[in-house]
Tab-separated table of C-alpha atoms in Angstrom:
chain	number	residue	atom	x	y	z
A	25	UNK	CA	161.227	-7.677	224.890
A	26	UNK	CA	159.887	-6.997	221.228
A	27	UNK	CA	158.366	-10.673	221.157
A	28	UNK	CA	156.850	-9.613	224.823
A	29	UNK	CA	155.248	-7.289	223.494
A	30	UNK	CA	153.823	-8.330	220.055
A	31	UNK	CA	152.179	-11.220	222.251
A	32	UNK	CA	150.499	-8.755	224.819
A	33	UNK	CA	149.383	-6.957	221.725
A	34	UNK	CA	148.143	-10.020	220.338
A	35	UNK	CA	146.596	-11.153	223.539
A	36	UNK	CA	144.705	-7.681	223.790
A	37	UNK	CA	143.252	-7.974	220.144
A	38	UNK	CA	142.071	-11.720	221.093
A	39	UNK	CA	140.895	-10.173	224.336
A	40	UNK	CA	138.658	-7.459	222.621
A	41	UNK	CA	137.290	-9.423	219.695
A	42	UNK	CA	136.370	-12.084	222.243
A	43	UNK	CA	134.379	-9.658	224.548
A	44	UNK	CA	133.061	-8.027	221.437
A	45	UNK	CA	131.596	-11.281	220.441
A	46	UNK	CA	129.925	-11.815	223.622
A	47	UNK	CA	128.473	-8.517	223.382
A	48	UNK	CA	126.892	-8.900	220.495
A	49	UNK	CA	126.002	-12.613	220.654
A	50	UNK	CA	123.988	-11.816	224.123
A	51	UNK	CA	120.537	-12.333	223.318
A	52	UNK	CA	118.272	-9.763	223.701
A	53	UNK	CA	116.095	-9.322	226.445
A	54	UNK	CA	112.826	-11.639	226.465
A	55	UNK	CA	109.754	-10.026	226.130
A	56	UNK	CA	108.038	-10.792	229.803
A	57	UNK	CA	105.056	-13.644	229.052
A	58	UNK	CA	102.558	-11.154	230.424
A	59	UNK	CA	103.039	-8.985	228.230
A	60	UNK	CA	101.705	-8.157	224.354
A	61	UNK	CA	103.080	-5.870	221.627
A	62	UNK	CA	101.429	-3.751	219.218
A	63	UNK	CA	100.458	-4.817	216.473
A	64	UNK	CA	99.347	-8.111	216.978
A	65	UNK	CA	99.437	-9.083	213.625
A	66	UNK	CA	101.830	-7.280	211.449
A	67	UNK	CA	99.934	-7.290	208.305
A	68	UNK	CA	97.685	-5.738	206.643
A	69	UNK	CA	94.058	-6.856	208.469
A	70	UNK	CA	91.625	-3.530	208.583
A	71	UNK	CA	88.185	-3.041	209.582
A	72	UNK	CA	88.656	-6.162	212.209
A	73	UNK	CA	85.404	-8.337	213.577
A	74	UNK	CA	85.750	-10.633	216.232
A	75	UNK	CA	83.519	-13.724	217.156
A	76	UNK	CA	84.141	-16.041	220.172
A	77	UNK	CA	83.373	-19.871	218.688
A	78	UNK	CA	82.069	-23.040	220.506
A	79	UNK	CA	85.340	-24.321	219.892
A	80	UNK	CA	87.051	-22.343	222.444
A	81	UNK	CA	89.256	-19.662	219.790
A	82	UNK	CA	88.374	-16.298	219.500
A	83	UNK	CA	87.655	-15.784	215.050
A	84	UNK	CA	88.879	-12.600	213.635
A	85	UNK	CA	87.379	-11.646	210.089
A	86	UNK	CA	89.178	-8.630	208.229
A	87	UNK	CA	89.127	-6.955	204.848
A	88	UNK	CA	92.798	-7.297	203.702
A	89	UNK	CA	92.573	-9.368	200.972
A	90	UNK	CA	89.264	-7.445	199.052
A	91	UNK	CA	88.409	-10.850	197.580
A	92	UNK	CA	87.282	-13.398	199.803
A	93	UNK	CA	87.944	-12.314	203.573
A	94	UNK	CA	90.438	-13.575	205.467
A	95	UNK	CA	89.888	-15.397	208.680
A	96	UNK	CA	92.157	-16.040	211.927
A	97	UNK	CA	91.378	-17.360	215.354
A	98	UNK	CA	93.459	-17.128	218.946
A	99	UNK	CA	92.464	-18.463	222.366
A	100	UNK	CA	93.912	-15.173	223.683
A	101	UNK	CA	93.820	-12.472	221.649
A	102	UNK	CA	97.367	-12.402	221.306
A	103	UNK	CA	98.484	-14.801	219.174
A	104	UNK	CA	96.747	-15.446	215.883
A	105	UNK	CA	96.877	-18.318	213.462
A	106	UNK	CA	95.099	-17.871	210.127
A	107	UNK	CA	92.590	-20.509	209.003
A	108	UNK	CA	91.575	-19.662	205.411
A	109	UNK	CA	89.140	-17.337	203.703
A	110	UNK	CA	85.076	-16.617	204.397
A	111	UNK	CA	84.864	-17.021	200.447
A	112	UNK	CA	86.876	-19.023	197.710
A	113	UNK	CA	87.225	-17.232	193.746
A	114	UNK	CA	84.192	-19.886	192.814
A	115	UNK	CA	81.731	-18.873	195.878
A	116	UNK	CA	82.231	-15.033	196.525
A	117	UNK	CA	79.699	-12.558	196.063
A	118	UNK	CA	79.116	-11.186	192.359
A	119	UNK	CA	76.244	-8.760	192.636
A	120	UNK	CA	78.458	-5.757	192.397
A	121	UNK	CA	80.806	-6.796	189.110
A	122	UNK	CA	84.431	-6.444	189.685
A	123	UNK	CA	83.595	-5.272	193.414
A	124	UNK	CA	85.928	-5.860	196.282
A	125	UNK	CA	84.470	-7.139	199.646
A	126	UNK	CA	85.280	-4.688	202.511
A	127	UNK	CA	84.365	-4.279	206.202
A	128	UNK	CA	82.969	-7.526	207.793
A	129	UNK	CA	80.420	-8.261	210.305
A	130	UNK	CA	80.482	-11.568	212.092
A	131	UNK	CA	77.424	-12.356	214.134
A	132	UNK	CA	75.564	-15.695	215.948
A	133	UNK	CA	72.077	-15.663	215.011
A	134	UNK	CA	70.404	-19.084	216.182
A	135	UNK	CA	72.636	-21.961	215.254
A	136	UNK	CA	74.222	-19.850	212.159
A	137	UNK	CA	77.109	-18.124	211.800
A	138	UNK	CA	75.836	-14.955	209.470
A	139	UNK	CA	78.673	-12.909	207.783
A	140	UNK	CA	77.160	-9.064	206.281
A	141	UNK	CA	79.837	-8.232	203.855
A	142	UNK	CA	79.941	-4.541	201.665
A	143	UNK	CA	80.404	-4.883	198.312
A	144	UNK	CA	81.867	-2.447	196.315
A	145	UNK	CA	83.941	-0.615	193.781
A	146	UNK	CA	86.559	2.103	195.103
A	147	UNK	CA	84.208	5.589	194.284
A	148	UNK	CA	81.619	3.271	193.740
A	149	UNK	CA	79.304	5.517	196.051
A	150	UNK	CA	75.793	4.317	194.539
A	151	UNK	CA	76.048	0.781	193.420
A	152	UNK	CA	77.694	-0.145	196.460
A	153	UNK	CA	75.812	-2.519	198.849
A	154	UNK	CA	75.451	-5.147	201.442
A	155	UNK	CA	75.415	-8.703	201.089
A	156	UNK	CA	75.387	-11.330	203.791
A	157	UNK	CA	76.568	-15.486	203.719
A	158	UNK	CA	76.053	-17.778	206.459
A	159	UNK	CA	78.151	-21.316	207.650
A	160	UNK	CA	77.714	-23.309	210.374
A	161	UNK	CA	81.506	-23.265	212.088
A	162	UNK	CA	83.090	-19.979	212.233
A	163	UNK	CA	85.901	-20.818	210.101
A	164	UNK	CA	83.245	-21.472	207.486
A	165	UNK	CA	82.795	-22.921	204.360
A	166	UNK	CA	80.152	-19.939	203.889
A	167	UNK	CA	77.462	-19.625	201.681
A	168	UNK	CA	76.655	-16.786	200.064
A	169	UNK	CA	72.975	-15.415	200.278
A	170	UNK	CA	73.458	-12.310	197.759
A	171	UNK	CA	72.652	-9.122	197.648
A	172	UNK	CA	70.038	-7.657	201.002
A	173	UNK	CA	70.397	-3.752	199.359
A	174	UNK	CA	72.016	-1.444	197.133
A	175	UNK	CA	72.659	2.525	197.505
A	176	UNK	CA	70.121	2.886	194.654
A	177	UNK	CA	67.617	0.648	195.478
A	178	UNK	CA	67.429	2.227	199.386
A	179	UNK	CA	68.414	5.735	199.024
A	180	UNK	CA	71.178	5.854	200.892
A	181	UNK	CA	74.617	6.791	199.443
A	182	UNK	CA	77.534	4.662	200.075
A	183	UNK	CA	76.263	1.844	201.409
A	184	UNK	CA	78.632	0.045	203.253
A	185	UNK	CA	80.137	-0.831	206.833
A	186	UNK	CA	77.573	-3.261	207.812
A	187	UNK	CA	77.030	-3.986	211.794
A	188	UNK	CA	73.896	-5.871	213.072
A	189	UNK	CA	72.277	-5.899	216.637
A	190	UNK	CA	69.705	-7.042	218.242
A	191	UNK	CA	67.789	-5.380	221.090
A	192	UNK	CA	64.489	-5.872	222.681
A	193	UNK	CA	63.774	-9.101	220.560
A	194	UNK	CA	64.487	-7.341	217.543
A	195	UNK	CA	66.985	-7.981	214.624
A	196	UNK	CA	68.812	-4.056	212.861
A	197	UNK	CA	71.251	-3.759	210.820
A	198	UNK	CA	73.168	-0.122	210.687
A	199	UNK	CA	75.733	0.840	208.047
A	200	UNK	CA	76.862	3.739	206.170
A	201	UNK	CA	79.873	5.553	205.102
A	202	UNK	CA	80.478	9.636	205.211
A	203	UNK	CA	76.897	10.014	204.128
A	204	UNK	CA	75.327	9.921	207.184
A	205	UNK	CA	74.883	6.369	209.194
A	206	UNK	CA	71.089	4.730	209.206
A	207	UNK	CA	69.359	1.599	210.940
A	208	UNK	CA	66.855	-0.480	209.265
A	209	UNK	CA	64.914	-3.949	210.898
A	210	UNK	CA	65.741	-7.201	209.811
A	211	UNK	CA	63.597	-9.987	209.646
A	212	UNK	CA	63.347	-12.782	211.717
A	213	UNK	CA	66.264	-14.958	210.238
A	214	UNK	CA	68.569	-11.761	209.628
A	215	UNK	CA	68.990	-12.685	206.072
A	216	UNK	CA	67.037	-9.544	204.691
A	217	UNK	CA	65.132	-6.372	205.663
A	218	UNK	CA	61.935	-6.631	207.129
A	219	UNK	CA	59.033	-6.192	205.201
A	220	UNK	CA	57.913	-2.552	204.994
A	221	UNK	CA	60.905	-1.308	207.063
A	222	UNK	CA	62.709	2.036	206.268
A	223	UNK	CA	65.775	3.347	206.614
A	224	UNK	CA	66.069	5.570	209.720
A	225	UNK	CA	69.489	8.108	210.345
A	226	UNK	CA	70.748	8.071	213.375
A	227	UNK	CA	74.380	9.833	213.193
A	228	UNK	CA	75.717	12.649	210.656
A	229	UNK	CA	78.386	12.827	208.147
A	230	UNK	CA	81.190	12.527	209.914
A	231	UNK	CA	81.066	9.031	210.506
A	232	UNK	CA	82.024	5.318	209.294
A	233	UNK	CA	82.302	1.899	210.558
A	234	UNK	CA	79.860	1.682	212.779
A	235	UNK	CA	80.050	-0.374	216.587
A	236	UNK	CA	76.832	-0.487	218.893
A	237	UNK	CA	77.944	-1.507	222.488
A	238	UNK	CA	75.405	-1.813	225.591
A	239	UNK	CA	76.217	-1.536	228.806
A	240	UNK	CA	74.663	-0.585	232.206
A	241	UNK	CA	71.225	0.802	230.566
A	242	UNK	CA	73.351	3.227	227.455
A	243	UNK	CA	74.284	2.458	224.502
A	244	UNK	CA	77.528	3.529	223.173
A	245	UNK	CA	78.215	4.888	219.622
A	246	UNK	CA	81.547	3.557	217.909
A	247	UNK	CA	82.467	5.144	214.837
A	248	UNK	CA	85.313	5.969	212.537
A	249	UNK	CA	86.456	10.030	211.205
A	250	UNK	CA	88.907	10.987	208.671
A	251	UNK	CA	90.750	9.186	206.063
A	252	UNK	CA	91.439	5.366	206.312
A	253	UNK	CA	93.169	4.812	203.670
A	254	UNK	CA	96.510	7.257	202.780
A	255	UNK	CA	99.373	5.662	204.365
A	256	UNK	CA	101.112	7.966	207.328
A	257	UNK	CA	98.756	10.966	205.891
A	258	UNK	CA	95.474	8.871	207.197
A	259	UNK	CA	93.787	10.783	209.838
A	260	UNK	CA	91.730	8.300	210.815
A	261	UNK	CA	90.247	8.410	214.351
A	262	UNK	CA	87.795	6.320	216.599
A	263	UNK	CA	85.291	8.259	218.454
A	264	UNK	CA	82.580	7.379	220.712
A	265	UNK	CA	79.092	8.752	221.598
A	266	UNK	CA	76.071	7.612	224.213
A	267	UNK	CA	72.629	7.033	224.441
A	268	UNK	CA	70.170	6.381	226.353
A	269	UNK	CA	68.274	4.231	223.105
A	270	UNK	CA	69.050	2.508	220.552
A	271	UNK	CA	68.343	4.858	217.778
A	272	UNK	CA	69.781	7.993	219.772
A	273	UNK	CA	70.029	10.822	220.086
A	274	UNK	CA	74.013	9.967	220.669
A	275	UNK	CA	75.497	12.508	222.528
A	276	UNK	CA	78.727	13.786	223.458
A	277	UNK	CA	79.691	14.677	226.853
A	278	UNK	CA	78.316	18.588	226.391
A	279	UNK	CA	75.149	17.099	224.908
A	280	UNK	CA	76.600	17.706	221.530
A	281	UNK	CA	74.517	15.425	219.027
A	282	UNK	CA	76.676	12.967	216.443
A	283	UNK	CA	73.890	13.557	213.685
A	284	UNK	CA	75.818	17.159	214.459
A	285	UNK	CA	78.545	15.428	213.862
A	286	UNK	CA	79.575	16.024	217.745
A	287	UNK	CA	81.341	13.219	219.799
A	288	UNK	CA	84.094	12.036	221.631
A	289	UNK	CA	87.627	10.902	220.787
A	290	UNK	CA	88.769	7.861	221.773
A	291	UNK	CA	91.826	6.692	220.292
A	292	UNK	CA	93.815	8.908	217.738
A	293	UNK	CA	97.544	9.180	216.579
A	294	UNK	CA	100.562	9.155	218.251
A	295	UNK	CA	104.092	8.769	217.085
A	296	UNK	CA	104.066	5.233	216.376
A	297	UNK	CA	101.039	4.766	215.127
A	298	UNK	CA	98.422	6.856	212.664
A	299	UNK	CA	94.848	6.221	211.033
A	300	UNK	CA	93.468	4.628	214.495
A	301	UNK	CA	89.965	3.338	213.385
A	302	UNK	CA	87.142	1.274	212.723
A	303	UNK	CA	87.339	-0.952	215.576
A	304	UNK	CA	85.650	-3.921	216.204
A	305	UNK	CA	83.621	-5.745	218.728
A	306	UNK	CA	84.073	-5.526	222.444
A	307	UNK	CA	85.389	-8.397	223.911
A	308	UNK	CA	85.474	-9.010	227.628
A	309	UNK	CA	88.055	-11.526	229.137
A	310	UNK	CA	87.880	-13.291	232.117
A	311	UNK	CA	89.317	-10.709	234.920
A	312	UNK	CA	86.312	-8.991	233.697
A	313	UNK	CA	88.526	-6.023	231.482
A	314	UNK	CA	87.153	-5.253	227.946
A	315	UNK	CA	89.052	-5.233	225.019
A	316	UNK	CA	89.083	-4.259	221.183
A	317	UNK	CA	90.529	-4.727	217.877
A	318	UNK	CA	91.160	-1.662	214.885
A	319	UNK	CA	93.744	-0.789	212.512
A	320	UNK	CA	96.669	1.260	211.907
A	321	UNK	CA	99.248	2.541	210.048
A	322	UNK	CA	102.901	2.030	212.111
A	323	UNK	CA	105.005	5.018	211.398
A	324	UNK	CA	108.473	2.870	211.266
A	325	UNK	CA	106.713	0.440	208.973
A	326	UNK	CA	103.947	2.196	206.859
A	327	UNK	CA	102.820	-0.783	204.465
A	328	UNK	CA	99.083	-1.386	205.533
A	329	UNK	CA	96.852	-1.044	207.851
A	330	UNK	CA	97.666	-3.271	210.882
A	331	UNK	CA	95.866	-5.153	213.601
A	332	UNK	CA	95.707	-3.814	216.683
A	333	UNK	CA	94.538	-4.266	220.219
A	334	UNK	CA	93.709	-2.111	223.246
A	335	UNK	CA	91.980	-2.453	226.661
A	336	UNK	CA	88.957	-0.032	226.920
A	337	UNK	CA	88.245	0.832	230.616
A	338	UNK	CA	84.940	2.688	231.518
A	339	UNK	CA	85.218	6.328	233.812
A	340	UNK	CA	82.241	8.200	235.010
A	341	UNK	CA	80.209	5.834	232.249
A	342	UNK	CA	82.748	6.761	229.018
A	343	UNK	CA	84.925	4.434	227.444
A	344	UNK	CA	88.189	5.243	227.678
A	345	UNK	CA	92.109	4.126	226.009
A	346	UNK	CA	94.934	5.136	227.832
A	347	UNK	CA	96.374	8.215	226.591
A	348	UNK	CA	93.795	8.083	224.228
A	349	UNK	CA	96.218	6.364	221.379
A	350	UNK	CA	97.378	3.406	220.486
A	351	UNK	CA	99.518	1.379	223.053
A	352	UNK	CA	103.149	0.148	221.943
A	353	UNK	CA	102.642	-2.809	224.330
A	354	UNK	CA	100.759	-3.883	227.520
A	355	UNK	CA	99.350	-6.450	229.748
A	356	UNK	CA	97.869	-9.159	227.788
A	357	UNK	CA	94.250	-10.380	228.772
A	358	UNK	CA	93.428	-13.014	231.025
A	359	UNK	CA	92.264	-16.224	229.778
């Protein structure tokens, strides 16, 4: 009886440990193919622009590493490789000494690939400028054409965020930082400001990181508020306003102007993620839905400022995010 039972015991414990075992070696549940998770890169990668190449790949330029830009690419906006930097130690920028490169634009101007670039020093609020570099693949090498303006030299405090456009056969280039954000014209090339052009405001204060999007006749007003830049206390935030022209007046939905420092929110914190901003380009895949890239912080991981996507869809002519934060995950685009 007593060697009965030590063997049922036995034959229990084997039991248990052997459907404990399958318990935990059961693999967990696959994400489904269709679907994406936020963030799509889990590193640090803010102020995202995004360029579609020749080559087929989607080419993602980012702050990150303040030297020399990184660069990645993805055929579907998902999955990202990296490729290299815009800029080695030998051929980055130098007009601002010991300056960090922040906040690219990527852009297609004839058969070029032109990169504007800020240049600065943290505080650095009047020696600050822009710079742009050109190559002739996406992935570079680029070449560095200097300095196009300084703070000082243009009267305009903090200098930065670059973000060109062009628009009735015309080449501008808008920027600023918290001190209101201004357009100027660019000449022909893009390389430089147009002779005898000034600096014109077109938003208040309130605002950073500047995206110009047209569609269906208005032009809509992309900007960052808050803090970028303090971990899970960032209270970053993308907001959006529209006009009816280029140089405004941008408009919330009341009529409220942004050089009032009036707009709309479009994407702010949640519980997962904080500091929701400076987003980059629009891009549209092929079921016809638009997307776009920004940065975060991710509350259960708060090192850096992440890469994120979102779909924007468009209600009675205003862009919209659902829920108006980040997503956790969703439906990947369709290419």
């Amino acid at each position: 009886m007593k060697k009965f039972l030590v063997l049922s015991v036995l034959c229990s414990l084997i039991a248990c440990s052997s459907s404990s075992a399958t318990k935990e070696d059961k693999p967990e549940e696959q994400q489904p193919k269709n679907v994406y998770r936020n963030p799509v890169i889990d590193y640090s990668l803010p102020d995202p622009s995004v360029i579609e190449g020749d080559d087929g790949y989607y080419y993602l330029y980012a702050t990150e590493d303040i030297r020399n830009l990184p660069i990645h690419r993805s055929k579907n906006l998902v999955d990202w490789e990296y490729v290299g930097t815009a800029f080695t130690d030998r051929t980055r920028p130098d007009f601002e000494p010991n300056g960090g490169l922040w906040a690219p634009d990527i852009n297609k101007i004839g058969d070029k690939y032109v990169l504007y670039y800020s240049m600065s020093v943290w505080g650095g609020e009047l020696t600050c400028g822009i710079g742009c570099a050109t190559a002739d693949k996406p992935e570079g090498p680029f070449t560095d054409h200097g300095k196009m303006f300084r703070s000082n030299e243009i009267n305009v405090q903090n200098s930065i965020d670059p973000f060109y456009i062009e628009d009735g056969g015309k080449k501008y280039l808008f920027w600023g930082s918290f001190r209101g954000i201004y357009a100027i014209e660019l000449s022909d090339d893009g390389l430089s400001l147009k002779d005898g052009a000034t600096p014109q405001q077109v938003a208040g204060t309130a605002y950073e990181g500047t995206y110009i999007h047209k569609k269906d006749g208005h032009y809509y007003f992309f900007a960052s508020i808050g803090s970028c830049c303090e971990g899970l206390k960032s209270t970053y935030t993308t907001v959006v306003g529209r006009s009816d022209n280029l140089f405004g007046p941008y408009v919330d939905k009341n009529g409220g102007s942004m050089m009032d420092n009036k707009h709309e929110v479009l994407i702010q914190k949640s519980n997962s993620f904080v500091g929701t901003g400076h987003n980059s380009e629009i891009v549209t895949d092929n079921a016809g839905n638009d997307w776009f890239f920004y940065h975060a912080v991710s509350t259960k991981k708060p090192e850096g400022r992440v890469l994120m996507l979102d779909k924007i869809s468009w209600e009675d002519g205003w862009p919209t995010v659902e829920g108006s934060v980040a997503s956790t995950e969703a439906e990947k685009p369709k290419f």
